[in-house]
Coordinates of C-alpha atoms in Angstrom, one line a residue:
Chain A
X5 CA 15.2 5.3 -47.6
X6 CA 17.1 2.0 -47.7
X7 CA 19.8 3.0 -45.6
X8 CA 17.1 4.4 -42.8
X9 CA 15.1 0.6 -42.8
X10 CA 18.9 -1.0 -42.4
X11 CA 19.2 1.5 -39.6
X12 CA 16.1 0.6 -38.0
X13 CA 16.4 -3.1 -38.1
X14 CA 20.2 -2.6 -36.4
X15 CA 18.6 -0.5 -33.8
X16 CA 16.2 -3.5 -32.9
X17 CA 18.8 -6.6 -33.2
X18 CA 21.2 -4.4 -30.8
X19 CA 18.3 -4.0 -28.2
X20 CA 16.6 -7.8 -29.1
X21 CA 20.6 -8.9 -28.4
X22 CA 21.1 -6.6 -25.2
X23 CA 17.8 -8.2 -23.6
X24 CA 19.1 -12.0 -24.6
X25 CA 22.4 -11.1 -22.7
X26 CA 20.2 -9.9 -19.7
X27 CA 17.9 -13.0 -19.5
X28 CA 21.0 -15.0 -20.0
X29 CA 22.4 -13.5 -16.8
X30 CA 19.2 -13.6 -15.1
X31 CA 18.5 -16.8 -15.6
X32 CA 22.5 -18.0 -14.7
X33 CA 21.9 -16.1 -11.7
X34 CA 18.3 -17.5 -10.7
X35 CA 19.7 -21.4 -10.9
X36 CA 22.2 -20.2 -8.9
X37 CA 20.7 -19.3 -6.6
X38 CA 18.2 -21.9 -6.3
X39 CA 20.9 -24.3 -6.4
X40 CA 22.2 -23.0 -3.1
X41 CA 19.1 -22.5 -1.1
X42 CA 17.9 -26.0 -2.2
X43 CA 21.1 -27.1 -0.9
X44 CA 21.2 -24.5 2.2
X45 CA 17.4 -26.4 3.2
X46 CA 18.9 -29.9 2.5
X47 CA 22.0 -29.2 4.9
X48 CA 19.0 -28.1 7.6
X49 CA 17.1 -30.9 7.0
X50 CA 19.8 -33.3 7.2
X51 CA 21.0 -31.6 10.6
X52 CA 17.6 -32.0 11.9
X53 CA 17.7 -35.5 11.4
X54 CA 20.8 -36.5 12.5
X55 CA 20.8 -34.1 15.7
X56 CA 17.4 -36.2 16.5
X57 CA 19.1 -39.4 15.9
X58 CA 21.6 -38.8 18.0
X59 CA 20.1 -37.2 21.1
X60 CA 16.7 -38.7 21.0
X61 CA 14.8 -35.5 21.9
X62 CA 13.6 -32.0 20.0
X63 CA 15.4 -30.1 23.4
X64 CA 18.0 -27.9 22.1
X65 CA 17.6 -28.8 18.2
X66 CA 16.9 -25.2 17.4
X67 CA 19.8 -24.1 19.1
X68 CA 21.8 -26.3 16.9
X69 CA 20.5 -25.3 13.5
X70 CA 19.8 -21.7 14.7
X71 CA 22.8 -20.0 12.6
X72 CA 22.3 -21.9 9.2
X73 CA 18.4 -21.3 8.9
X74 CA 19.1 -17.5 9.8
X75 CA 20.8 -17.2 7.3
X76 CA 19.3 -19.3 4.5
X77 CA 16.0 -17.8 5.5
X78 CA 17.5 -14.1 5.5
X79 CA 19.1 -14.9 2.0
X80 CA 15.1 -15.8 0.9
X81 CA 14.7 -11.4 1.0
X82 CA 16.7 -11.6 -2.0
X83 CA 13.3 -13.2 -3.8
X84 CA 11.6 -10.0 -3.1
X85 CA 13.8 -8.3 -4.9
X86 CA 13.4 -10.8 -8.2
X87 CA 9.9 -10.1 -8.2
X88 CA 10.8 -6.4 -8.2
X89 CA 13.4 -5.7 -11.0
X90 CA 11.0 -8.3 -13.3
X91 CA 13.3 -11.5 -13.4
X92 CA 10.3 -13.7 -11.6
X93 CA 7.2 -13.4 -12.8
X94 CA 5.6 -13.2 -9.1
X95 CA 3.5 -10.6 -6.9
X96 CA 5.9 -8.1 -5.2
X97 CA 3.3 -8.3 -2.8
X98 CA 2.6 -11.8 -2.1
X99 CA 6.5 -12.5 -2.0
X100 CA 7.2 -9.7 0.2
X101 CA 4.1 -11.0 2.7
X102 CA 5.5 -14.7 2.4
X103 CA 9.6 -14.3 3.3
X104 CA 8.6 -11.2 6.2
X105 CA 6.7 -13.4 7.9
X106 CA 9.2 -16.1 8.0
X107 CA 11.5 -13.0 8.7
X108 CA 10.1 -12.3 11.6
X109 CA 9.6 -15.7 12.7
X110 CA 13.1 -16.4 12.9
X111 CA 14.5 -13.2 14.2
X112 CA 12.0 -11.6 16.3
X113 CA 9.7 -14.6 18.1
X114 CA 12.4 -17.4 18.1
X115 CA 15.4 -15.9 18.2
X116 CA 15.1 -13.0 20.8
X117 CA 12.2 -15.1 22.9
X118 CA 14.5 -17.8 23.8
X119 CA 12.5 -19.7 26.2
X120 CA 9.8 -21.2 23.2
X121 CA 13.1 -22.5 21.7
X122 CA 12.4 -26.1 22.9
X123 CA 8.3 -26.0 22.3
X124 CA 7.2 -28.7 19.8
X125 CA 5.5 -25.9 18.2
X126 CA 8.7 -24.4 16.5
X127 CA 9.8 -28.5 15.8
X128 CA 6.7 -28.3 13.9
X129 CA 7.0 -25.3 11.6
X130 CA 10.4 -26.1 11.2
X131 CA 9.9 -29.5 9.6
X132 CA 7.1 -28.1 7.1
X133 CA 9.2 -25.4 6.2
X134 CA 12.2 -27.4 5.2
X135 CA 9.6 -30.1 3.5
X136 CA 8.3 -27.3 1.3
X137 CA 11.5 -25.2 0.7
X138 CA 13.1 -28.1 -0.1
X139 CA 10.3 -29.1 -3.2
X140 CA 9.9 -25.5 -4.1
X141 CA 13.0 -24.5 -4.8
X142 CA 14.4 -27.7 -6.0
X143 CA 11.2 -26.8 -8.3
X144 CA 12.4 -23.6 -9.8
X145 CA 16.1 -25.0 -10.6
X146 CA 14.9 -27.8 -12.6
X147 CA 12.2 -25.4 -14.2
X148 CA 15.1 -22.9 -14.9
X149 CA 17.4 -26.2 -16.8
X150 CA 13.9 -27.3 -18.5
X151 CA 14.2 -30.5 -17.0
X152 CA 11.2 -30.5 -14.6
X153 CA 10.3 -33.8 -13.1
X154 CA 6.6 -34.2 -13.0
X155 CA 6.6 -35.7 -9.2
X156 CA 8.3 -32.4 -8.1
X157 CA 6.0 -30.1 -10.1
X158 CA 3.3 -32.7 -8.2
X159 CA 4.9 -32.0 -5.0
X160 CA 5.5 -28.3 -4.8
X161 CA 1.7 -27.8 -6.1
X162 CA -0.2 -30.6 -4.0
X163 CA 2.1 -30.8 -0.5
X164 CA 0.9 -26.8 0.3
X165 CA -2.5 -28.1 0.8
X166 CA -1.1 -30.0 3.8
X167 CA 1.8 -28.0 4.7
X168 CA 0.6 -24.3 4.7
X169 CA -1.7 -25.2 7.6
X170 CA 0.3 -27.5 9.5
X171 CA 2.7 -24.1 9.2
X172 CA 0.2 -22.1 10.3
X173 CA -0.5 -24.0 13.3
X174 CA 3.1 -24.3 14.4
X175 CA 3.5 -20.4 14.2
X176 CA 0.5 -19.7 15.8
X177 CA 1.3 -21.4 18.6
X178 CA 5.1 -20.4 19.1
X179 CA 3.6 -17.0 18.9
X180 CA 1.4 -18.0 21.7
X181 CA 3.9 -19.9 23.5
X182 CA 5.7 -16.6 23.4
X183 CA 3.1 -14.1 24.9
X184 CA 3.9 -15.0 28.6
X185 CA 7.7 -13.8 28.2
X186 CA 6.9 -10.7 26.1
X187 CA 4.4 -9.9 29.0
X188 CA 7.1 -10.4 31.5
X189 CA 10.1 -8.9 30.1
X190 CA 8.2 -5.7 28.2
X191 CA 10.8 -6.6 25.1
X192 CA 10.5 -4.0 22.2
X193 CA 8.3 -2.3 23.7
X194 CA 7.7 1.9 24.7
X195 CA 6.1 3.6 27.1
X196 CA 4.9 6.8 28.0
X197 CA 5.7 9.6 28.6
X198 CA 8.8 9.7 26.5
X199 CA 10.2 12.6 24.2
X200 CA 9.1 11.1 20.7
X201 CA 5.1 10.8 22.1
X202 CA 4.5 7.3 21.1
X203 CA 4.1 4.0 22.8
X204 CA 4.5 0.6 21.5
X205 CA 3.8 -3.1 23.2
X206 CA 5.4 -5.8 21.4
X207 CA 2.7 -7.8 23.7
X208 CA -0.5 -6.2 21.7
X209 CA 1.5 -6.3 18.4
X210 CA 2.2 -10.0 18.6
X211 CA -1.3 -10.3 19.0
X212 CA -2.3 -7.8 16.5
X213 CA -0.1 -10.8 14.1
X214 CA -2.1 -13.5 15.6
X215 CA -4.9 -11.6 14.1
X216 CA -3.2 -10.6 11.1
X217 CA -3.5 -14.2 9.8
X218 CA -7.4 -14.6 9.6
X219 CA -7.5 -12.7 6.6
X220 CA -4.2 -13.2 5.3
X221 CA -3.8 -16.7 5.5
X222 CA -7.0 -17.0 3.4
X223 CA -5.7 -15.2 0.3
X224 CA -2.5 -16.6 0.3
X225 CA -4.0 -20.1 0.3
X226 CA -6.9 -18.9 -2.3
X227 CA -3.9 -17.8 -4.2
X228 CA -2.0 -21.2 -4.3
X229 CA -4.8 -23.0 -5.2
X230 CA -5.2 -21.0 -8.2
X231 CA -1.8 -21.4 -9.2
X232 CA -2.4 -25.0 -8.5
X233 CA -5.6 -25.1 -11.0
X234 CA -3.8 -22.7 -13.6
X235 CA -0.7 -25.4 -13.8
X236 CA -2.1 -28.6 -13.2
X237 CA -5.4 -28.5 -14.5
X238 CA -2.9 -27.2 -18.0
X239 CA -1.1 -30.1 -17.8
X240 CA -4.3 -32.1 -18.0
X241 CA -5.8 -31.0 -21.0
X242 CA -2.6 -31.4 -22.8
X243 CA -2.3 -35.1 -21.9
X244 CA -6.0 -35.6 -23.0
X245 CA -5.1 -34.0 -26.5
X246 CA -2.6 -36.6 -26.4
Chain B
X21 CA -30.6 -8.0 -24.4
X22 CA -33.7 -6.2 -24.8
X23 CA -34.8 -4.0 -28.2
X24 CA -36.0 0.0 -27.5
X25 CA -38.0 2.3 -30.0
X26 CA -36.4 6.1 -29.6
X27 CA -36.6 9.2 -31.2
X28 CA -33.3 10.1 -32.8
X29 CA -33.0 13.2 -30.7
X30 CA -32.2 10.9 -27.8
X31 CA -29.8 11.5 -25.5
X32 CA -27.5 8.2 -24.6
X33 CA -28.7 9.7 -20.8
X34 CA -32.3 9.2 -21.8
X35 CA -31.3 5.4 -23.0
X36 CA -29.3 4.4 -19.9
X37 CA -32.5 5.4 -17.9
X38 CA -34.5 3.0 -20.1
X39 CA -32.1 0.5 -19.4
X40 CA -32.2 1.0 -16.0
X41 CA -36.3 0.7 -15.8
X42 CA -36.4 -2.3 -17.9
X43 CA -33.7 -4.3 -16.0
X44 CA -32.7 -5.1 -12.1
X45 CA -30.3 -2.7 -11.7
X46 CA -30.0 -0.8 -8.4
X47 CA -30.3 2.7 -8.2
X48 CA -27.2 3.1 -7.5
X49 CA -25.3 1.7 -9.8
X50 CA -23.9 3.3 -12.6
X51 CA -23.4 2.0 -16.1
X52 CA -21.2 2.8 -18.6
X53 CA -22.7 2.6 -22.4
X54 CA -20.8 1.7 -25.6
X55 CA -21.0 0.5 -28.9
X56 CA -18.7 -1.1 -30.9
X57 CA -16.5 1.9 -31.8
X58 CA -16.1 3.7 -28.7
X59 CA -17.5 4.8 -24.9
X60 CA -20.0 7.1 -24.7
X61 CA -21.5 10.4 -22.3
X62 CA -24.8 11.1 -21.0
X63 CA -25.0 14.4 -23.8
X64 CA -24.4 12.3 -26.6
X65 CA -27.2 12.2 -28.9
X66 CA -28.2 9.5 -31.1
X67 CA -28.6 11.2 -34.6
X68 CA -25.0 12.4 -34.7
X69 CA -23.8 9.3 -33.5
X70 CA -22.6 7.1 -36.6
X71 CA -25.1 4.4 -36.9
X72 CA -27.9 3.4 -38.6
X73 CA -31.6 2.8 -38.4
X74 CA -30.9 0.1 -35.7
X75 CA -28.5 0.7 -33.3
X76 CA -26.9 -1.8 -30.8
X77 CA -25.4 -0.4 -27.4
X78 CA -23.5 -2.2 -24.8
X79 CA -24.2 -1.5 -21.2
X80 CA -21.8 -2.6 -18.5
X81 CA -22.5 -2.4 -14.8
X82 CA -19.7 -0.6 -12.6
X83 CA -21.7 -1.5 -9.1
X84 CA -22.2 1.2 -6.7
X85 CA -20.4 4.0 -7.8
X86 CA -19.3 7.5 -5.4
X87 CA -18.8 10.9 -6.6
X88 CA -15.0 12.5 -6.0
X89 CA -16.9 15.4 -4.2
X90 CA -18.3 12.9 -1.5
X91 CA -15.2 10.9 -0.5
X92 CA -13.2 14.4 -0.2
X93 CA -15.9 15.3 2.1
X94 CA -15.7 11.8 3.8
X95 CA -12.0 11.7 4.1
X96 CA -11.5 15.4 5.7
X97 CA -14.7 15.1 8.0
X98 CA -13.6 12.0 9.9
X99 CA -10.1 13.8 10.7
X100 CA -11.8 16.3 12.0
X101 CA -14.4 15.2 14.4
X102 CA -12.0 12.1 15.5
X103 CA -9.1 14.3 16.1
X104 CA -11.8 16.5 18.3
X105 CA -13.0 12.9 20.2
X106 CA -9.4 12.8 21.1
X107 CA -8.7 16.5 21.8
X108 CA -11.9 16.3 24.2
X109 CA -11.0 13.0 25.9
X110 CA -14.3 11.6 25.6
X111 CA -14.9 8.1 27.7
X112 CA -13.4 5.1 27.0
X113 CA -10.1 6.6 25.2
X114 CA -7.8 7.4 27.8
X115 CA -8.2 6.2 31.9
X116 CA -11.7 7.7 33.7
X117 CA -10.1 10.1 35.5
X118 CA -9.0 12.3 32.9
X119 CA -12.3 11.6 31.3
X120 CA -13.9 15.5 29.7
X121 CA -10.3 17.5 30.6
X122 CA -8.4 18.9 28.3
X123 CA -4.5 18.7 28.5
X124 CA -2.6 21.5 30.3
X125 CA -0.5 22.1 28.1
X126 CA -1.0 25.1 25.4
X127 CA 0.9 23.9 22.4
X128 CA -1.4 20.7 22.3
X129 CA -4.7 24.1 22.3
X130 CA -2.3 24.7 19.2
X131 CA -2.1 21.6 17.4
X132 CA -5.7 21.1 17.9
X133 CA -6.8 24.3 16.1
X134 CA -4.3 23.7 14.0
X135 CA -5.6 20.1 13.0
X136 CA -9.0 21.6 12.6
X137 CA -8.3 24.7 10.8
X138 CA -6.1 22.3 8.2
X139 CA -9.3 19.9 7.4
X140 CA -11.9 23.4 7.8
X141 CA -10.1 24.8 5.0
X142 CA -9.8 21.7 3.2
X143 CA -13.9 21.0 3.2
X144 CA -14.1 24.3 2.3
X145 CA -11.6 24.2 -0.8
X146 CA -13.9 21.0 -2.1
X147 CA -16.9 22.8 -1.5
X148 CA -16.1 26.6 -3.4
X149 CA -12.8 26.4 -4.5
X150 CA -12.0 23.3 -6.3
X151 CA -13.2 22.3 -9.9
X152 CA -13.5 18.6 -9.3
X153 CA -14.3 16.2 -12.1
X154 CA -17.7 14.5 -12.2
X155 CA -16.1 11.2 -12.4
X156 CA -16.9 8.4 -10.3
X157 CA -14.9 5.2 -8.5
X158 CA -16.1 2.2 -6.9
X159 CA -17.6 2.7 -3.5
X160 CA -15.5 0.1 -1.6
X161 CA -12.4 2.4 -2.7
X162 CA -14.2 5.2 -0.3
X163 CA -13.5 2.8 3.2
X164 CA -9.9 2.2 1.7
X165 CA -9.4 6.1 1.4
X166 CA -11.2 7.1 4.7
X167 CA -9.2 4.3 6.5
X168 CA -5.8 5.6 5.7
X169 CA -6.9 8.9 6.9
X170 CA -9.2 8.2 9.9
X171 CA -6.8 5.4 11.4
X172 CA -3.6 8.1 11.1
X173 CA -5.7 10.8 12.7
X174 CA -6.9 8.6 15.1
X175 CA -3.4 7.3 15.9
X176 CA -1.9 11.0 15.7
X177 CA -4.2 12.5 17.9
X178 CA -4.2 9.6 20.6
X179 CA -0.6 10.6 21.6
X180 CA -0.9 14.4 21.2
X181 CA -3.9 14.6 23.4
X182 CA -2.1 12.1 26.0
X183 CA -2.4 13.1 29.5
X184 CA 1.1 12.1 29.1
X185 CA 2.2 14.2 26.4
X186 CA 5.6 15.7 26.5
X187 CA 6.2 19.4 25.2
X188 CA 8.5 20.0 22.4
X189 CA 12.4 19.7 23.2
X190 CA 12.7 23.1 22.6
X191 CA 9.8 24.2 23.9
X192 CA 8.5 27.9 23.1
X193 CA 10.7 28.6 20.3
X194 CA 10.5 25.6 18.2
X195 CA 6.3 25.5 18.6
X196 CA 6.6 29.2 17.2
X197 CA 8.9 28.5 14.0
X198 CA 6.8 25.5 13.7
X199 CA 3.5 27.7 13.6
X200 CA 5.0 29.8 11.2
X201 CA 5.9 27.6 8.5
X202 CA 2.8 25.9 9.2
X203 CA 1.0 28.9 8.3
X204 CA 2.9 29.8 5.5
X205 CA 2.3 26.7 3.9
X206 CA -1.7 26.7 4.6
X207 CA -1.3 30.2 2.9
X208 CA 0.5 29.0 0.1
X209 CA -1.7 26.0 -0.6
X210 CA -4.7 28.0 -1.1
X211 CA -3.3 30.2 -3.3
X212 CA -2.2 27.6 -5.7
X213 CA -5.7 25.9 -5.1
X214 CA -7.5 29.4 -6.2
X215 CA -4.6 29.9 -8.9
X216 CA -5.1 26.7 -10.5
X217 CA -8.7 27.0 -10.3
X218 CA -9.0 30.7 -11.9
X219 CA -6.8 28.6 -15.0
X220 CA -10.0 27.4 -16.2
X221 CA -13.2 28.7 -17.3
X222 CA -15.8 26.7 -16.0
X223 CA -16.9 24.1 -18.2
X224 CA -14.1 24.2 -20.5
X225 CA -12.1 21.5 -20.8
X226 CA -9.2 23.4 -22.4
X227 CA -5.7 22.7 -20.0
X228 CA -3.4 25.4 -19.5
X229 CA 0.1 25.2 -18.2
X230 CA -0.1 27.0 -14.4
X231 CA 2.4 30.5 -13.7
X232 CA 3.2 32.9 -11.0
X233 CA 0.1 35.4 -10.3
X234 CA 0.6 38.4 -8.4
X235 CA 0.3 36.8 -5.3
X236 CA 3.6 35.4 -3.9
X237 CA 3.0 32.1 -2.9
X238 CA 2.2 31.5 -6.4
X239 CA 6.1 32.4 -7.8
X240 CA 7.0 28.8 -6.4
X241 CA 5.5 27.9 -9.7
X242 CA 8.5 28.8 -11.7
X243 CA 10.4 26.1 -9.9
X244 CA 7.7 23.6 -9.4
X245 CA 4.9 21.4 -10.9
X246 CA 2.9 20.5 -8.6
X247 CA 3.3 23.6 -5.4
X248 CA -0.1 22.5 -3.7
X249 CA 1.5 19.1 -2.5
X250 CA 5.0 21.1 -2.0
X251 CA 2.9 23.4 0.7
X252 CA 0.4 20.6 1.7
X253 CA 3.8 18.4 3.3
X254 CA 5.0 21.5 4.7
X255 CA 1.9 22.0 6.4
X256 CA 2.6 18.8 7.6
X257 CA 6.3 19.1 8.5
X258 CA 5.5 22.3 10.8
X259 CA 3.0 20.6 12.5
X260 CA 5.1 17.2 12.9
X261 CA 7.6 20.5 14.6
X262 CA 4.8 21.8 16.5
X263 CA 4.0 18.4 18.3
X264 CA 7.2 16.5 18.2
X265 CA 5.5 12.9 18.0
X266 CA 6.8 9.9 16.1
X267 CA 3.3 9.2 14.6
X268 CA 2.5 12.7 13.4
X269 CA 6.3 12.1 11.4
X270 CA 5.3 9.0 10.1
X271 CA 1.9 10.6 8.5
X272 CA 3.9 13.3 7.2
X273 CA 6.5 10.8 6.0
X274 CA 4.2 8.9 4.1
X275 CA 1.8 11.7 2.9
X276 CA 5.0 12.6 1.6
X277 CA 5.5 9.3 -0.8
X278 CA 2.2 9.3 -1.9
X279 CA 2.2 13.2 -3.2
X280 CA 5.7 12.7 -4.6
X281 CA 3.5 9.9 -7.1
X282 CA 1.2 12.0 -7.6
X283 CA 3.2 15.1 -8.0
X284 CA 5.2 12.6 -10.9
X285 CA 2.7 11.7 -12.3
X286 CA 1.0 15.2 -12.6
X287 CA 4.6 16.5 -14.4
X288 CA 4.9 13.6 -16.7
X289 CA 1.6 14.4 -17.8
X290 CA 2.7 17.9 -18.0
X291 CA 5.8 18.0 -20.1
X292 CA 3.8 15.2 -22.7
X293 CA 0.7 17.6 -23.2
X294 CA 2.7 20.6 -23.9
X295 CA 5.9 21.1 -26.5
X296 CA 6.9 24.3 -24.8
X297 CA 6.2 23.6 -20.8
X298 CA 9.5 25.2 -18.8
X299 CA 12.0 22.7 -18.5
X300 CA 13.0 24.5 -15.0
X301 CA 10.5 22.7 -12.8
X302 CA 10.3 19.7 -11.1
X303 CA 7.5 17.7 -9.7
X304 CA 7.3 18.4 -5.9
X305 CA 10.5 19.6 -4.9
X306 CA 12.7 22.6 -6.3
X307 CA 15.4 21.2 -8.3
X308 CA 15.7 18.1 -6.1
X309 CA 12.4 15.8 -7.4

């Protein structure tokens, strides 16, 4: 009987050990890898800057930083995948809606429609993403060290309220910026008759985006605001106890 | 709250409709009643339930509720009659001019009684063959259902029905194999529909592990759980054959998916209920998942 209770407690301190290692890793990994995309947005931002300082105009700026935010924006998939095996406690669904719509942003409106390159609309969502990327993931890495400073946690829960729509806006109206070309130059797009029987205009899908946002912008903005309540109206009531 | 006089020979079905009387519920909503220790059914009756000479129930309020037997009916009617919209070309689908023709081309004549005969059988099935559960769910889930199956038929039967459809690569030869297995597999889902159902008497709620009748189509159950999804995507793969179209693939493709969770699930369930349940079968497909 003993020896079975010594066997039993074994059993758990292996498994309770095996899932410390795990965390251990997941969190080295995690800071990681907020480390470098905190970095990866700072190196944009800077660019931005220093490309405006120097040639006075937003003409050809997104030429210049083309290559680094492909792929610091590609590298975000790898969040989606974070939410997925359990190591970040977030929506599969909300993460996977977030990073494919800056997916396909970056690689199928601004980098295959060349001509909206120079609108002020992409200037526009560029800055607010590398604003907010910047705060959130600077965020998460000092969350993951415990050494959170409170402005930050301020920042990354009070900027969205400005940024998300400003966002918004500047997609919305690349996208429209974009329409004309598509229309022109039937990019992506199918027509009948063809062996497969199906058709598909990249024009109507674009707009079929447009669309997409009315009720998906919505919830994802419901959705921050919650998160917004659930952490700062926490940190309230403690300092009151206080 | 509010305090009712009964006779201990009441049924908890007799209760709810007190309930419903003395407060603002709709008619259609449903309520579920419980006390402290557990959930109960309408045939529950008060003296053998274990409380005293007061009794206190909980009623909560699941909203507008739909039976199973209604959204099958929903989901495999609108197939059907949009599918025929398409097959028709009634106004305002494809140009004017082709506005009340039918397509010239016979394996479309095909796919459409093909398409029809597939949800036919299906209402059918729901209406004498299958032993669905009295259960309920929550009447928004009916437009999430019917969507995913009227927008795919819609969107299947928009190309096949093209004035510009193009005939299968292969033409006579691969619409024929493709009839085949399509038949085949209708064949072989019904029998596993009728097998499953002549497992249970009615009204018992006994389960019983499934095996190979007499009937051949049944024998796939030595290999598999689940057969009637096994036949129901190969219904689906001869017909994606039959039509050759991209949209017709991707129903199949994800009709697929959600059977293989189902399929899973249904196994899972399976091998837990019973010790001795043969360890040679797998969900959905033989051997592979």
């Amino acid at each position: 009987m003993a020896s079975g209770e010594e066997d039993g407690s074994l059993e758990e301190k292996e498994n309770n050990n095996k899932k410390r290692a795990k965390s251990a890793i997941a969190t080295a990994w995690l800071t990681f890898y907020n480390i470098a995309m905190t970095a990866g947005w700072l190196v944009l931002a800077v660019a931005m800057i220093r490309f405006y300082l120097q040639k006075g105009t937003h003409k050809g700026l997104y030429k210049s930083i083309s290559r680094t935010l492909k792929f610091f924006q590609t590298f975000a998939l790898l969040e989606v995948g974070h939410c997925a095996i359990g190591i970040v406690r977030t929506s599969v669904i909300v993460t996977g809606v977030q990073v494919c719509s800056r997916i396909f942003m970056v690689w199928f409106v601004t980098n295959s429609i060349k001509q909206v390159q120079n609108e002020e609309s992409v200037i526009l969502f560029l800055v607010v993403w590398t604003l907010t990327e910047i705060t959130r993931y600077s965020f998460y890495t000092f969350n993951l060290l415990n050494h959170l400073p409170y402005f930050i946690k301020w920042a990354r829960y009070n900027m969205f309220i400005v940024m998300y729509p400003l966002g918004v806006i500047g997609e919305l109206m690349t996208i429209y910026a974009a329409l004309p070309h598509v229309r022109k130059s039937e990019m992506y797009s199918m027509r009948l008759p063809n062996k497969y029987n199906v058709s598909f205009d990249y024009y109507i899908f674009l707009i079929i985006i447009m669309l997409s946002y009315i009720p998906l912008f919505p919830q994802l903005f419901l959705h921050m605001l919650r998160q917004r309540r659930r952490v700062l109206h926490g940190e309230v009531i403690v300092e009151k106890d206080e | 709250m509010c305090a009712f006089q009964v006779e201990p020979t009441a049924t908890i079905l007799e209760i709810k409709s007190m309930f419903h009387k003395s407060s603002n519920l709709s008619a259609d909503s449903w309520t579920v009643v419980f006390t402290e220790a557990k959930s109960l059914k309408d045939e529950d009756i008060l003296q053998q339930l274990p409380v005293g000479t007061t009794a206190t129930f909980y009623f909560r309020d699941l909203g507008a509720q739909i039976t199973w037997a209604k959204v099958f009916l929903a989901e495999c009617a609108g197939p059907l009659f949009i599918y025929l919209m398409f097959y028709f070309r009634l106004p305002f689908i494809y140009a004017p001019k082709y506005d009340f023709t039918t397509s010239k081309h016979w394996v479309v004549h095909l796919a459409c009684i093909c398409h029809s005969f597939h949800y036919v059988k299906r209402i059918l099935e729901n209406m004498f063959v299958h032993r669905l559960s009295p259960g309920t769910m929550p009447l928004r889930n009916i437009f999430k259902n019917c969507s995913y199956y009227w927008l795919f038929a819609a969107w299947m039967a928009y190309y096949i029905n093209h004035p510009l459809y193009t005939t299968p690569y292969y033409g006579q030869q691969q619409v024929k194999a493709a009839l085949i297995i399509f038949l085949f597999c209708q064949l072989g889902n019904f029998s596993i529909h009728v097998a499953l159902r002549n497992l249970r008497q009615p009204g018992s709620k006994v389960k019983k592990i499934p095996y190979p009748t007499k009937n051949p189509f049944t024998w796939i159950f030595m290999v598999v759980s689940c057969p009637h999804y096994t036949y129901e995507c190969g219904s689906w793969v001869g017909f994606t054959l039959m039509t050759q179209c991209v949209p017709v693939a991707f129903f199949t493709l994800i009709g697929f998916i959600r059977m293989t969770v189902w399929a899973k699930g249904k196994h899972r369930n399976y091998v837990k209920e019973f010790r001795d349940y043969p360890t040679l079968r797998s969900a959905i497909l033989p051997f592979i998942l």
